[in-house]
């Protein structure tokens, strides 16, 4: 039995575009590239806040005043917890810069925690948004001592 066509041979790649491929001035049109995507500062702030909180040694985000207001806001029905507390983002078309204010646990290496926060934040923001993170500035505003109670304000009325 003679074979007229070889079997199990890979087909040669087509060098000419098929008639079904849309073309514009010699280029294929990528449907995913049609239009523009903008990402709000608040979106990047939430992503960065969640990523920073995941780092061991970060006790809280934000300065004393922001945390005090946050505790009050958390107690108000519908107030919700702000994951962006302590994070400020400046978002451009392709890049973003972040400022974070953190409280670290007593006994941890602040330099190691800051490095880990930077790495985690950059990885999360770049992966989720596609933006290039050009800088992550970290301000350590406080250290949580083991014997300190949480920052819940004392009620004014008894």
Short mmCIF file of C-alpha atoms in Angstrom, two decimals:
data_model
loop_
_atom_site.label_atom_id
_atom_site.label_comp_id
_atom_site.label_asym_id
_atom_site.label_seq_id
_atom_site.Cartn_x
_atom_site.Cartn_y
_atom_site.Cartn_z
CA UNK A 1 0.00 0.00 0.00
CA UNK A 2 1.59 3.25 -1.04
CA UNK A 3 1.03 6.53 0.71
CA UNK A 4 0.57 9.69 -1.27
CA UNK A 5 0.87 12.09 1.65
CA UNK A 6 3.28 11.75 4.57
CA UNK A 7 1.69 11.18 7.96
CA UNK A 8 2.50 12.76 11.32
CA UNK A 9 4.44 15.57 9.78
CA UNK A 10 4.07 19.05 11.22
CA UNK A 11 2.62 21.49 8.77
CA UNK A 12 4.80 24.36 7.67
CA UNK A 13 3.97 27.65 9.32
CA UNK A 14 2.06 30.00 7.09
CA UNK A 15 4.10 33.00 6.09
CA UNK A 16 1.16 34.92 4.71
CA UNK A 17 -1.57 36.17 7.06
CA UNK A 18 -4.89 34.47 6.58
CA UNK A 19 -7.80 36.39 5.15
CA UNK A 20 -9.52 36.14 8.56
CA UNK A 21 -6.77 38.13 10.35
CA UNK A 22 -7.81 41.81 10.62
CA UNK A 23 -5.16 44.16 9.30
CA UNK A 24 -4.49 47.86 9.61
CA UNK A 25 -1.63 49.24 7.55
CA UNK A 26 0.21 45.94 7.64
CA UNK A 27 -0.32 45.28 11.38
CA UNK A 28 -2.70 42.93 13.12
CA UNK A 29 -5.24 44.58 15.41
CA UNK A 30 -5.05 43.31 18.98
CA UNK A 31 -8.57 43.52 20.45
CA UNK A 32 -7.05 43.93 23.92
CA UNK A 33 -5.26 47.09 22.83
CA UNK A 34 -8.34 48.93 21.66
CA UNK A 35 -9.17 51.63 24.15
CA UNK A 36 -7.55 52.92 27.29
CA UNK A 37 -7.47 51.63 30.85
CA UNK A 38 -7.09 54.03 33.75
CA UNK A 39 -6.49 52.99 37.34
CA UNK A 40 -7.55 55.26 40.19
CA UNK A 41 -5.14 56.21 42.96
CA UNK A 42 -7.46 54.54 45.48
CA UNK A 43 -7.22 51.18 43.71
CA UNK A 44 -3.42 51.19 43.93
CA UNK A 45 -3.63 52.38 47.56
CA UNK A 46 -5.86 49.44 48.51
CA UNK A 47 -3.60 46.91 46.78
CA UNK A 48 -0.52 48.38 48.47
CA UNK A 49 -2.26 48.52 51.87
CA UNK A 50 -3.25 44.86 51.71
CA UNK A 51 0.24 43.83 50.58
CA UNK A 52 1.94 45.83 53.35
CA UNK A 53 -0.31 44.36 56.04
CA UNK A 54 0.68 40.83 54.95
CA UNK A 55 4.28 41.42 56.05
CA UNK A 56 5.27 39.98 59.43
CA UNK A 57 6.30 42.81 61.76
CA UNK A 58 3.81 45.37 60.41
CA UNK A 59 1.47 46.03 63.30
CA UNK A 60 -0.70 48.72 61.71
CA UNK A 61 -0.84 51.28 58.92
CA UNK A 62 -1.04 55.05 59.32
CA UNK A 63 0.03 57.52 61.95
CA UNK A 64 -1.53 57.97 65.38
CA UNK A 65 -4.19 60.43 64.19
CA UNK A 66 -5.19 58.30 61.20
CA UNK A 67 -5.41 55.18 63.38
CA UNK A 68 -7.50 57.01 66.01
CA UNK A 69 -9.97 58.18 63.37
CA UNK A 70 -9.90 54.69 61.88
CA UNK A 71 -10.90 53.08 65.18
CA UNK A 72 -13.84 55.49 65.46
CA UNK A 73 -14.80 54.90 61.80
CA UNK A 74 -14.66 51.13 62.32
CA UNK A 75 -17.21 51.39 65.13
CA UNK A 76 -19.70 53.38 63.04
CA UNK A 77 -22.16 51.10 61.24
CA UNK A 78 -21.30 51.08 57.55
CA UNK A 79 -18.01 52.87 58.22
CA UNK A 80 -15.94 49.81 57.35
CA UNK A 81 -12.23 49.26 57.73
CA UNK A 82 -10.06 51.29 55.40
CA UNK A 83 -7.39 49.08 53.85
CA UNK A 84 -5.84 52.16 52.24
CA UNK A 85 -5.14 53.84 55.60
CA UNK A 86 -1.51 54.93 55.72
CA UNK A 87 -1.01 54.69 51.94
CA UNK A 88 -0.76 57.50 49.40
CA UNK A 89 -0.33 56.72 45.70
CA UNK A 90 0.42 58.92 42.71
CA UNK A 91 -0.65 57.08 39.58
CA UNK A 92 0.39 58.05 36.07
CA UNK A 93 -0.35 56.34 32.77
CA UNK A 94 2.37 53.69 33.11
CA UNK A 95 4.04 54.33 36.49
CA UNK A 96 3.13 54.82 40.12
CA UNK A 97 4.90 56.03 43.28
CA UNK A 98 3.79 55.13 46.79
CA UNK A 99 4.20 56.58 50.28
CA UNK A 100 3.40 54.28 53.21
CA UNK A 101 3.21 55.04 56.91
CA UNK A 102 3.54 51.98 59.12
CA UNK A 103 3.70 50.93 62.76
CA UNK A 104 6.07 48.04 63.46
CA UNK A 105 6.05 45.50 66.25
CA UNK A 106 8.69 45.95 68.95
CA UNK A 107 11.73 43.73 68.50
CA UNK A 108 11.67 43.38 64.72
CA UNK A 109 14.36 44.76 62.44
CA UNK A 110 12.85 47.91 60.96
CA UNK A 111 15.19 47.72 57.95
CA UNK A 112 14.13 44.11 57.25
CA UNK A 113 10.43 44.92 57.63
CA UNK A 114 10.75 47.95 55.33
CA UNK A 115 12.57 45.85 52.71
CA UNK A 116 9.91 43.12 52.90
CA UNK A 117 7.10 45.69 52.66
CA UNK A 118 8.71 47.25 49.56
CA UNK A 119 9.12 43.87 47.88
CA UNK A 120 5.58 42.73 48.68
CA UNK A 121 3.97 46.02 47.64
CA UNK A 122 5.92 46.27 44.38
CA UNK A 123 5.13 42.67 43.45
CA UNK A 124 1.41 43.00 44.20
CA UNK A 125 0.90 46.39 42.52
CA UNK A 126 2.86 45.51 39.38
CA UNK A 127 1.17 42.11 39.06
CA UNK A 128 -2.36 43.41 39.53
CA UNK A 129 -2.16 46.71 37.66
CA UNK A 130 0.64 46.36 35.13
CA UNK A 131 2.01 49.71 36.32
CA UNK A 132 5.71 50.14 37.00
CA UNK A 133 6.33 51.01 40.65
CA UNK A 134 9.12 53.59 40.58
CA UNK A 135 9.42 54.08 44.35
CA UNK A 136 7.96 52.99 47.67
CA UNK A 137 8.76 55.44 50.48
CA UNK A 138 8.16 54.09 53.98
CA UNK A 139 7.78 56.18 57.12
CA UNK A 140 7.80 54.26 60.40
CA UNK A 141 5.65 56.40 62.66
CA UNK A 142 5.49 54.21 65.76
CA UNK A 143 6.55 50.98 67.45
CA UNK A 144 3.93 48.77 69.09
CA UNK A 145 5.27 47.80 72.51
CA UNK A 146 4.20 44.45 73.98
CA UNK A 147 2.43 46.00 76.99
CA UNK A 148 0.55 48.69 75.02
CA UNK A 149 -3.17 48.29 74.50
CA UNK A 150 -4.68 48.81 71.08
CA UNK A 151 -5.29 52.41 70.05
CA UNK A 152 -8.97 52.51 70.97
CA UNK A 153 -9.76 55.97 72.30
CA UNK A 154 -11.20 56.23 75.79
CA UNK A 155 -14.90 57.05 75.76
CA UNK A 156 -15.56 60.62 76.92
CA UNK A 157 -18.81 59.70 78.64
CA UNK A 158 -19.08 57.13 81.41
#
